[in-house]
Coordinates of C-alpha atoms in Angstrom, one line a residue:
Chain A
M12 CA 19.2 -3.7 -41.4
R13 CA 22.1 -5.7 -40.2
G14 CA 23.7 -2.6 -38.7
N15 CA 20.5 -1.8 -36.9
Q16 CA 20.4 -5.2 -35.4
T17 CA 23.9 -5.2 -34.2
S18 CA 23.5 -1.9 -32.3
F19 CA 20.3 -3.4 -30.9
I20 CA 22.2 -6.3 -29.5
K21 CA 24.8 -3.8 -28.0
A22 CA 21.9 -1.8 -26.4
M23 CA 20.4 -5.0 -25.0
V24 CA 23.7 -6.2 -23.5
L25 CA 24.2 -2.7 -21.9
L26 CA 20.7 -2.7 -20.6
F27 CA 21.2 -6.1 -19.1
I28 CA 24.3 -4.9 -17.2
V29 CA 22.6 -1.9 -16.0
V30 CA 19.6 -3.9 -14.8
T31 CA 21.8 -6.4 -13.0
M32 CA 23.7 -3.7 -11.3
A33 CA 20.7 -1.8 -10.2
S34 CA 19.1 -4.9 -8.8
C35 CA 22.0 -5.3 -6.3
S36 CA 21.4 -2.0 -4.6
S37 CA 17.9 -1.5 -3.2
V38 CA 17.1 -4.7 -1.2
P39 CA 15.9 -4.4 2.4
A40 CA 18.2 -7.1 3.9
N41 CA 16.4 -7.4 7.3
D42 CA 12.9 -8.2 6.1
Q43 CA 12.6 -11.8 4.9
E44 CA 9.0 -11.5 3.6
A45 CA 9.7 -8.2 1.8
L46 CA 12.7 -9.9 0.2
T47 CA 10.6 -12.8 -1.0
E48 CA 8.1 -10.5 -2.4
L49 CA 10.6 -8.4 -4.2
K50 CA 12.2 -11.5 -5.7
K51 CA 8.8 -12.6 -6.9
I52 CA 8.0 -9.3 -8.5
N53 CA 11.4 -9.4 -10.2
D54 CA 11.2 -6.0 -11.6
P55 CA 14.3 -4.2 -10.4
I56 CA 14.0 -1.2 -12.8
E57 CA 10.3 -0.7 -12.2
P58 CA 10.4 3.1 -12.1
T59 CA 12.1 3.1 -15.6
N60 CA 9.7 0.3 -16.9
R61 CA 6.7 2.3 -15.7
F62 CA 8.0 5.4 -17.5
I63 CA 8.4 3.4 -20.8
F64 CA 5.0 1.8 -20.2
N65 CA 3.4 5.3 -19.9
F66 CA 5.2 6.3 -23.0
N67 CA 3.9 3.2 -24.8
Q68 CA 0.4 4.0 -23.5
G69 CA 0.6 7.5 -24.8
L70 CA 1.8 6.2 -28.2
D71 CA -1.1 3.7 -28.2
A72 CA -3.7 6.4 -27.4
A73 CA -2.3 8.9 -30.0
I74 CA -1.4 6.7 -32.9
I75 CA -1.7 2.9 -32.6
K76 CA -5.3 2.7 -31.3
P77 CA -6.7 5.3 -33.7
I78 CA -5.1 3.5 -36.7
T79 CA -6.3 0.1 -35.4
G80 CA -9.8 1.5 -35.0
L81 CA -9.7 2.7 -38.6
Y82 CA -8.5 -0.7 -39.7
R83 CA -11.3 -2.4 -37.7
G84 CA -13.8 0.1 -39.2
I85 CA -12.8 -0.3 -42.8
F86 CA -12.2 -4.1 -43.0
P87 CA -14.7 -6.7 -41.9
S88 CA -13.5 -9.4 -39.6
I89 CA -13.3 -11.8 -42.6
I90 CA -10.6 -9.8 -44.2
R91 CA -8.8 -9.0 -40.9
D92 CA -8.8 -12.8 -40.2
S93 CA -7.2 -13.4 -43.7
I94 CA -4.6 -10.9 -43.0
H95 CA -3.9 -12.6 -39.7
N96 CA -3.7 -16.0 -41.3
F97 CA -1.4 -14.7 -44.0
M98 CA 1.0 -13.1 -41.5
N99 CA 0.8 -16.3 -39.4
N100 CA 1.6 -18.5 -42.3
I101 CA 4.7 -16.7 -43.5
K102 CA 6.2 -17.0 -40.0
T103 CA 5.8 -20.7 -40.0
P104 CA 9.5 -21.5 -41.0
V105 CA 10.6 -19.8 -37.8
V106 CA 8.0 -21.7 -35.7
L107 CA 9.2 -24.9 -37.3
A108 CA 12.9 -24.1 -36.5
N109 CA 12.0 -23.6 -32.9
D110 CA 9.9 -26.8 -32.8
V111 CA 13.0 -28.7 -34.0
L112 CA 15.4 -26.9 -31.7
Q113 CA 13.1 -27.8 -28.7
G114 CA 13.1 -31.4 -29.8
E115 CA 9.3 -31.6 -30.5
P116 CA 8.9 -33.9 -33.6
E117 CA 5.2 -34.0 -33.1
R118 CA 4.7 -30.3 -33.2
A119 CA 7.3 -29.9 -35.9
G120 CA 5.2 -32.3 -38.1
N121 CA 2.1 -30.4 -37.3
T122 CA 3.8 -27.1 -38.2
M123 CA 5.0 -28.6 -41.5
M124 CA 1.5 -29.9 -42.3
R125 CA 0.0 -26.5 -41.6
F126 CA 2.4 -24.8 -43.9
I127 CA 1.8 -27.2 -46.7
I128 CA -2.0 -27.1 -46.4
N129 CA -2.4 -23.4 -45.8
S130 CA 0.1 -22.4 -48.5
S131 CA -1.8 -24.4 -51.1
V132 CA -5.4 -25.1 -50.2
G133 CA -5.4 -22.1 -47.9
I134 CA -4.7 -19.8 -50.9
A135 CA -1.1 -18.5 -49.9
G136 CA -2.0 -18.6 -46.3
L137 CA -5.1 -16.4 -46.4
R138 CA -7.3 -19.2 -45.1
D139 CA -6.5 -21.4 -42.2
Q140 CA -7.8 -24.7 -43.7
A141 CA -5.2 -26.8 -41.5
T142 CA -7.1 -25.9 -38.3
N143 CA -10.3 -27.2 -39.9
W144 CA -8.5 -30.4 -40.8
G145 CA -7.2 -30.9 -37.2
F146 CA -3.8 -29.3 -37.5
E147 CA -4.1 -26.7 -34.9
D148 CA -2.0 -23.5 -34.7
H149 CA 0.6 -23.1 -32.1
D150 CA 3.2 -20.6 -31.5
E151 CA 7.0 -21.1 -30.8
D152 CA 9.8 -18.6 -30.8
F153 CA 13.4 -18.5 -29.7
G154 CA 12.6 -17.0 -26.4
Q155 CA 10.6 -20.2 -25.6
T156 CA 13.5 -22.3 -27.0
L157 CA 16.0 -20.7 -24.7
A158 CA 13.6 -21.4 -21.8
V159 CA 13.4 -25.0 -22.8
W160 CA 17.1 -25.1 -22.8
G161 CA 17.1 -23.9 -19.3
V162 CA 17.8 -20.1 -19.7
G163 CA 16.0 -18.0 -17.0
E164 CA 13.8 -15.1 -18.0
G165 CA 15.8 -12.5 -16.1
P166 CA 14.3 -9.3 -14.8
Y167 CA 11.2 -7.8 -16.3
L168 CA 11.7 -5.3 -19.1
M169 CA 9.3 -3.0 -20.7
L170 CA 10.5 -2.3 -24.2
P171 CA 9.6 0.9 -26.0
V172 CA 6.8 0.3 -28.6
L173 CA 7.3 -3.5 -28.4
G174 CA 5.9 -3.8 -24.9
P175 CA 6.4 -6.3 -22.0
S176 CA 9.5 -8.6 -22.3
N177 CA 12.6 -9.7 -20.5
P178 CA 16.2 -10.2 -21.6
R179 CA 15.5 -13.8 -22.7
D180 CA 12.5 -13.0 -24.7
A181 CA 14.0 -9.9 -26.2
I182 CA 17.1 -11.8 -27.4
G183 CA 14.7 -14.6 -28.6
K184 CA 12.8 -12.0 -30.7
L185 CA 16.1 -10.8 -32.3
V186 CA 17.2 -14.3 -33.2
D187 CA 13.8 -15.1 -34.7
N188 CA 14.2 -12.0 -36.9
L189 CA 17.7 -13.0 -37.9
I190 CA 16.8 -16.5 -38.9
D191 CA 13.5 -15.7 -40.7
P192 CA 13.9 -16.7 -44.4
I193 CA 11.9 -13.8 -45.7
N194 CA 13.9 -11.3 -43.7
L195 CA 17.1 -13.0 -45.0
W196 CA 15.9 -12.7 -48.6
A197 CA 14.8 -9.1 -48.2
D198 CA 18.1 -8.3 -46.5
N199 CA 20.1 -9.8 -49.3
D200 CA 18.2 -7.9 -52.0
D201 CA 18.0 -4.6 -50.1
R202 CA 14.3 -4.7 -49.8
E203 CA 14.1 -2.9 -46.6
W204 CA 10.4 -2.2 -47.0
V205 CA 9.6 -5.9 -46.6
P206 CA 10.5 -6.3 -42.9
I207 CA 9.2 -2.8 -42.2
T208 CA 5.8 -3.5 -43.7
R209 CA 5.7 -6.8 -42.1
T210 CA 6.4 -5.5 -38.6
A211 CA 3.8 -2.7 -39.2
V212 CA 1.1 -5.2 -40.3
N213 CA 2.0 -7.6 -37.5
G214 CA 1.6 -4.8 -35.0
L215 CA -1.7 -3.8 -36.4
D216 CA -2.9 -7.4 -36.3
T217 CA -1.8 -7.9 -32.7
R218 CA -3.4 -4.7 -31.5
D219 CA -6.6 -5.7 -33.4
R220 CA -6.7 -9.1 -31.8
L221 CA -6.2 -7.6 -28.3
W222 CA -8.8 -4.8 -28.8
D223 CA -11.5 -6.1 -26.5
I224 CA -9.2 -7.7 -23.9
L225 CA -7.1 -4.6 -23.4
N226 CA -10.2 -2.4 -23.3
D227 CA -11.7 -4.5 -20.5
L228 CA -8.4 -4.8 -18.6
E229 CA -7.7 -1.1 -18.7
K230 CA -11.1 -0.3 -17.4
S231 CA -11.2 -2.8 -14.5
S232 CA -7.6 -2.8 -13.3
I233 CA -6.4 -0.7 -10.4
D234 CA -2.8 -1.1 -11.5
Y235 CA -2.7 -1.7 -15.2
Y236 CA 1.1 -1.9 -15.3
A237 CA 1.1 -4.7 -12.7
A238 CA -1.7 -6.6 -14.4
I239 CA 0.1 -6.7 -17.7
R240 CA 3.4 -7.7 -16.0
S241 CA 1.7 -10.6 -14.3
L242 CA -0.3 -11.7 -17.4
Y243 CA 2.8 -11.5 -19.7
R244 CA 4.7 -13.8 -17.4
Q245 CA 1.9 -16.3 -16.9
R246 CA 1.2 -16.4 -20.6
R247 CA 4.8 -17.0 -21.4
N248 CA 5.1 -19.8 -18.9
D249 CA 2.1 -21.4 -20.4
D250 CA 3.5 -21.0 -23.9
I251 CA 6.8 -22.5 -22.8
S252 CA 5.2 -25.5 -21.3
N253 CA 3.0 -25.7 -24.3
G254 CA -0.1 -25.6 -22.1
S255 CA 1.4 -28.5 -20.2
G256 CA 2.1 -30.6 -23.2
S257 CA -1.4 -31.6 -24.2
K258 CA -4.5 -29.8 -25.5
N259 CA -6.6 -31.3 -22.8
N260 CA -7.0 -34.0 -20.2
K261 CA -3.7 -33.4 -18.5
T262 CA -2.9 -31.9 -15.2
P263 CA -2.2 -28.2 -15.9
N264 CA 1.2 -26.7 -14.9
L265 CA 0.2 -24.8 -11.9
A266 CA 3.3 -25.5 -10.0
E267 CA 4.6 -22.1 -10.7
T268 CA 1.5 -20.1 -10.2
T269 CA -1.0 -21.1 -7.6
V270 CA 0.1 -24.3 -5.8
I271 CA 3.1 -22.8 -4.0
N272 CA 0.9 -20.2 -2.4
D273 CA -2.2 -22.1 -1.8
P274 CA -5.2 -19.9 -1.4
L275 CA -6.6 -22.4 1.1
D276 CA -3.8 -21.7 3.4
E277 CA -3.5 -18.6 5.5
P278 CA -1.8 -15.8 3.6
Q279 CA 1.6 -16.3 5.1
I280 CA 4.6 -16.4 3.0
S281 CA 7.0 -17.3 5.8
A282 CA 7.0 -17.4 9.6
V283 CA 9.6 -14.7 9.8
G284 CA 8.6 -11.0 9.7
P285 CA 6.1 -8.9 11.4
Chain B
M8 CA 8.3 -34.8 -51.6
S9 CA 10.5 -35.4 -48.8
L10 CA 8.8 -32.6 -46.9
V11 CA 5.4 -34.4 -47.3
S12 CA 6.7 -37.8 -46.2
R13 CA 8.4 -36.3 -43.2
G14 CA 5.1 -34.6 -42.4
L15 CA 3.4 -37.9 -42.7
V16 CA 5.8 -39.7 -40.3
A17 CA 5.3 -36.9 -37.8
T18 CA 1.6 -37.2 -38.2
L19 CA 1.6 -40.9 -37.5
F20 CA 3.8 -40.2 -34.5
S21 CA 1.4 -37.7 -33.2
V22 CA -1.5 -40.0 -33.7
S23 CA 0.2 -42.7 -31.7
V24 CA 1.0 -40.3 -28.8
F25 CA -2.6 -39.1 -28.8
L26 CA -3.9 -42.7 -28.6
S27 CA -1.5 -43.5 -25.7
T28 CA -2.8 -40.6 -23.7
C29 CA -6.4 -41.7 -24.3
I30 CA -5.6 -45.1 -22.8
V31 CA -4.1 -43.7 -19.6
R32 CA -7.1 -42.2 -18.0
A33 CA -7.0 -40.7 -14.6
H34 CA -9.3 -42.4 -12.1
A35 CA -11.8 -40.1 -10.6
D36 CA -13.1 -40.1 -7.0
E37 CA -16.1 -38.7 -5.3
F38 CA -14.5 -35.2 -4.8
T39 CA -13.5 -34.7 -8.4
N40 CA -16.7 -36.1 -9.7
G41 CA -18.6 -33.7 -7.5
A42 CA -16.5 -30.8 -8.6
E43 CA -17.1 -31.6 -12.2
R44 CA -20.9 -31.8 -11.7
F45 CA -20.7 -28.5 -9.8
I46 CA -19.1 -26.7 -12.8
T47 CA -21.4 -28.3 -15.3
S48 CA -24.5 -27.3 -13.4
L49 CA -23.1 -23.8 -12.8
A50 CA -22.5 -23.3 -16.6
A51 CA -26.1 -24.5 -17.3
K52 CA -27.5 -22.2 -14.6
A53 CA -25.5 -19.2 -15.9
E54 CA -26.6 -19.9 -19.4
V55 CA -30.3 -20.0 -18.4
S56 CA -30.3 -17.0 -16.1
L57 CA -27.7 -14.6 -17.6
L58 CA -27.7 -15.1 -21.4
S59 CA -31.4 -14.5 -22.0
D60 CA -32.1 -11.4 -24.0
H61 CA -35.2 -10.3 -22.1
I62 CA -33.8 -9.2 -18.8
S63 CA -33.0 -5.6 -17.8
P64 CA -29.5 -4.6 -16.7
V65 CA -30.6 -4.2 -13.1
E66 CA -32.0 -7.7 -13.1
H67 CA -29.0 -9.1 -14.9
Q68 CA -26.7 -7.5 -12.2
K69 CA -28.8 -9.0 -9.4
R70 CA -28.7 -12.4 -10.9
F71 CA -25.0 -12.2 -11.6
R72 CA -24.3 -11.3 -8.1
N73 CA -26.3 -14.2 -6.7
I74 CA -24.4 -16.7 -8.9
M75 CA -21.0 -15.1 -7.9
L76 CA -21.8 -15.1 -4.2
S77 CA -23.1 -18.7 -4.1
S78 CA -20.4 -20.3 -6.3
F79 CA -17.2 -18.4 -5.5
D80 CA -15.2 -18.3 -2.3
L81 CA -14.8 -14.5 -2.5
N82 CA -13.7 -14.1 1.1
G83 CA -10.9 -16.7 0.7
V84 CA -9.8 -15.2 -2.5
G85 CA -10.0 -11.7 -1.1
K86 CA -7.8 -12.7 1.7
W87 CA -5.3 -14.5 -0.5
V88 CA -4.8 -11.7 -3.0
I89 CA -3.4 -9.3 -0.4
G90 CA -0.9 -11.9 0.8
R91 CA 1.2 -11.0 3.8
Y92 CA -0.6 -7.7 4.3
W93 CA -3.7 -9.5 5.6
R94 CA -2.0 -10.1 8.9
R95 CA -1.1 -6.4 9.2
I96 CA -4.6 -5.0 9.3
S97 CA -7.2 -5.0 12.1
K98 CA -10.4 -7.0 12.3
S99 CA -12.6 -4.1 11.2
E100 CA -10.3 -3.2 8.4
R101 CA -10.4 -6.8 7.2
A102 CA -14.3 -6.8 7.2
E103 CA -14.3 -3.4 5.4
Y104 CA -11.7 -4.7 2.8
L105 CA -13.6 -7.9 2.1
K106 CA -16.8 -6.0 1.5
L107 CA -15.0 -3.7 -0.9
F108 CA -13.4 -6.7 -2.7
E109 CA -16.8 -8.3 -3.2
K110 CA -18.3 -5.1 -4.7
F111 CA -15.2 -4.6 -6.9
I112 CA -15.4 -8.2 -8.3
I113 CA -19.2 -7.9 -9.0
A114 CA -18.8 -4.4 -10.6
T115 CA -15.9 -5.7 -12.8
Y116 CA -17.4 -8.9 -14.1
S117 CA -21.1 -8.3 -14.3
K118 CA -20.6 -5.8 -17.2
R119 CA -18.1 -8.0 -18.8
F120 CA -20.5 -10.9 -18.9
R121 CA -23.3 -8.9 -20.6
G122 CA -21.7 -9.0 -24.1
Y123 CA -21.2 -12.8 -24.1
T124 CA -23.0 -15.0 -26.6
K125 CA -23.8 -18.5 -26.0
A126 CA -20.9 -20.8 -26.0
K127 CA -20.8 -24.4 -25.0
L128 CA -18.5 -25.4 -22.2
Q129 CA -16.9 -28.8 -22.9
I130 CA -15.5 -30.6 -19.8
N131 CA -12.3 -32.5 -20.3
G132 CA -11.9 -34.2 -17.0
T133 CA -10.8 -33.3 -13.5
T134 CA -7.6 -33.7 -11.5
K135 CA -6.9 -33.4 -7.8
R136 CA -4.0 -31.7 -6.1
K137 CA -4.0 -31.2 -2.3
N138 CA -7.5 -29.9 -1.4
S139 CA -8.2 -28.5 -4.8
A140 CA -10.0 -30.0 -7.8
F141 CA -8.9 -28.8 -11.2
V142 CA -11.8 -29.0 -13.7
N143 CA -10.4 -28.8 -17.2
S144 CA -12.6 -27.4 -19.8
Q145 CA -12.7 -25.6 -23.1
I146 CA -14.9 -23.3 -25.1
N147 CA -15.0 -24.2 -28.8
R148 CA -15.0 -21.4 -31.4
K149 CA -15.5 -21.9 -35.1
G150 CA -12.4 -21.7 -37.2
S151 CA -10.0 -21.1 -34.3
K152 CA -8.4 -22.7 -31.5
P153 CA -10.6 -23.6 -28.4
I154 CA -10.0 -21.5 -25.3
R155 CA -8.7 -23.5 -22.4
I156 CA -10.3 -22.8 -19.0
I157 CA -9.4 -24.5 -15.7
W158 CA -11.7 -24.1 -12.8
R159 CA -10.1 -24.5 -9.4
V160 CA -12.7 -25.8 -6.9
K161 CA -12.6 -26.6 -3.1
L162 CA -15.0 -28.2 -0.9
A163 CA -15.9 -26.5 2.4
N164 CA -18.9 -27.5 4.7
G165 CA -20.3 -29.7 2.1
K166 CA -20.4 -27.0 -0.6
Y167 CA -18.3 -26.6 -3.7
K168 CA -16.8 -23.1 -4.3
I169 CA -14.5 -21.8 -7.1
I170 CA -11.3 -20.3 -5.8
D171 CA -9.6 -19.7 -9.2
I172 CA -10.2 -19.6 -12.9
V173 CA -7.2 -20.1 -15.1
I174 CA -7.7 -19.1 -18.8
E175 CA -5.0 -20.1 -21.2
G176 CA -2.6 -20.5 -18.3
M177 CA -3.4 -17.1 -16.8
S178 CA -4.7 -17.4 -13.3
W179 CA -7.3 -14.9 -12.1
I180 CA -6.2 -14.8 -8.5
Q181 CA -2.5 -14.6 -9.3
T182 CA -3.1 -11.6 -11.6
Q183 CA -5.3 -10.0 -9.0
R184 CA -2.7 -10.5 -6.3
S185 CA 0.1 -9.0 -8.3
E186 CA -2.0 -5.9 -8.9
F187 CA -3.2 -5.6 -5.3
V188 CA 0.2 -6.1 -3.8
S189 CA 1.6 -3.6 -6.3
V190 CA -0.9 -0.9 -5.2
I191 CA -0.2 -1.6 -1.5
R192 CA 3.6 -1.4 -2.0
N193 CA 3.2 1.9 -3.9
S194 CA 1.1 3.3 -1.0
G195 CA 4.0 2.7 1.4
G196 CA 2.8 -0.8 2.4
K197 CA -0.6 0.4 3.6
V198 CA -3.8 -1.6 2.7
S199 CA -5.8 1.5 3.1
G200 CA -4.2 2.7 -0.2
L201 CA -5.7 -0.3 -1.9
M202 CA -9.0 0.3 -0.3
D203 CA -9.0 3.9 -1.6
A204 CA -8.2 2.6 -5.1
L205 CA -10.9 0.0 -4.9
S206 CA -13.5 2.5 -3.9
K207 CA -12.7 4.8 -6.8
K208 CA -12.7 1.9 -9.2
I209 CA -16.1 0.7 -8.0
V210 CA -17.5 4.2 -8.6
F211 CA -16.0 4.3 -12.0
L212 CA -17.2 0.9 -13.0
T213 CA -20.8 1.5 -11.8
S214 CA -21.0 4.9 -13.5
Y215 CA -19.8 4.4 -17.1
K216 CA -22.1 3.2 -19.8
N217 CA -21.3 0.3 -22.0

């Protein structure tokens, strides 16, 4: 397992170098608007990413979606929810670590209470009793922690099987796996089936939860790849800002999305250009 | 034991933070109040006319279209989502594009709305930035986290119109814009490429059965 992860890091670093170099080449220097647009899209290896996206789509259609369909057919939503809760609960230590690393005592306390309640009253995490008692679920990962520390996302990356990402989030995922207590325990005892099973079940659960959304999106989008790219970034930014710090009643963090390009203004990015 | 006590300290801390945010309340003005009333009445109207079990698909589509056209600034959004390319097309192309955009939006969302069950929209207050009001709301679901929805509303000629919906931090117009610009770029910077894609999509969306 360790060996795999080291080679994964090496591959990521190599990929990062290739990506940075590729981004230097194909920029039209004379068109200011096109330049701004390209910077905003921030997807220098788009052809490669689209190729991987198509591969992932094929894999989904041939294997992942049919298996998820079977899973949805066999198990009623009560059981699927329990599995989701269980998987969510065993990942709590990693969420807690990231809460702490981000300097969020309030959320760290919330995460701790959730773990205590759900591991006991929630029957080993199968029931999410904590939410009913006012300790709502939230997600944190090391990619978000890096963002809070000021690390930029870098260029968009489509990872094989894993889907949309970027160098920051990919490294974050890796670190989360390295610090996970269950993975550490399994690694020490040579129980390779533990992380493998966990990854598989997590994947199944994620695909199950996205079932309707992806069905709708694929049907209605005219560029599915671009839609996913945009949604992934917006969702991550929302996660990073923790939905602007409060559940409700606060000004949403729209600075990065809609306010800069106000729809009330004429669609002009700059005065320069045709 | 230490885990529990640390949890308690954190809980007390979070309670105090929560209380302090309750005390600081944003003062509302006429514009934001109006925007909030507009969204509340729209939700009520949509519930009455769209979520009844006794209407035919054709009637449903008609009602949905009326609500969309009267409460959304579809022309403004349509213009914004193609960004700088708007200035590159002729007057007649603009009119043709806006017509297609409207059809596309209606075709996309009228079907999506049919499967929805009744859900109460809870309004959590409204903020103002520039010429827009942001009506914060949430839909509560049993046993899981509520879904955060922000309605971005503008006031033009005395009428409120929605110009964006942001669900869990994901903006509708932002997503639409990335898609549209991507299609235009991949057809050599031509808006006609987008219009072809939209026409095909409208045919597909209106033909398939749910």
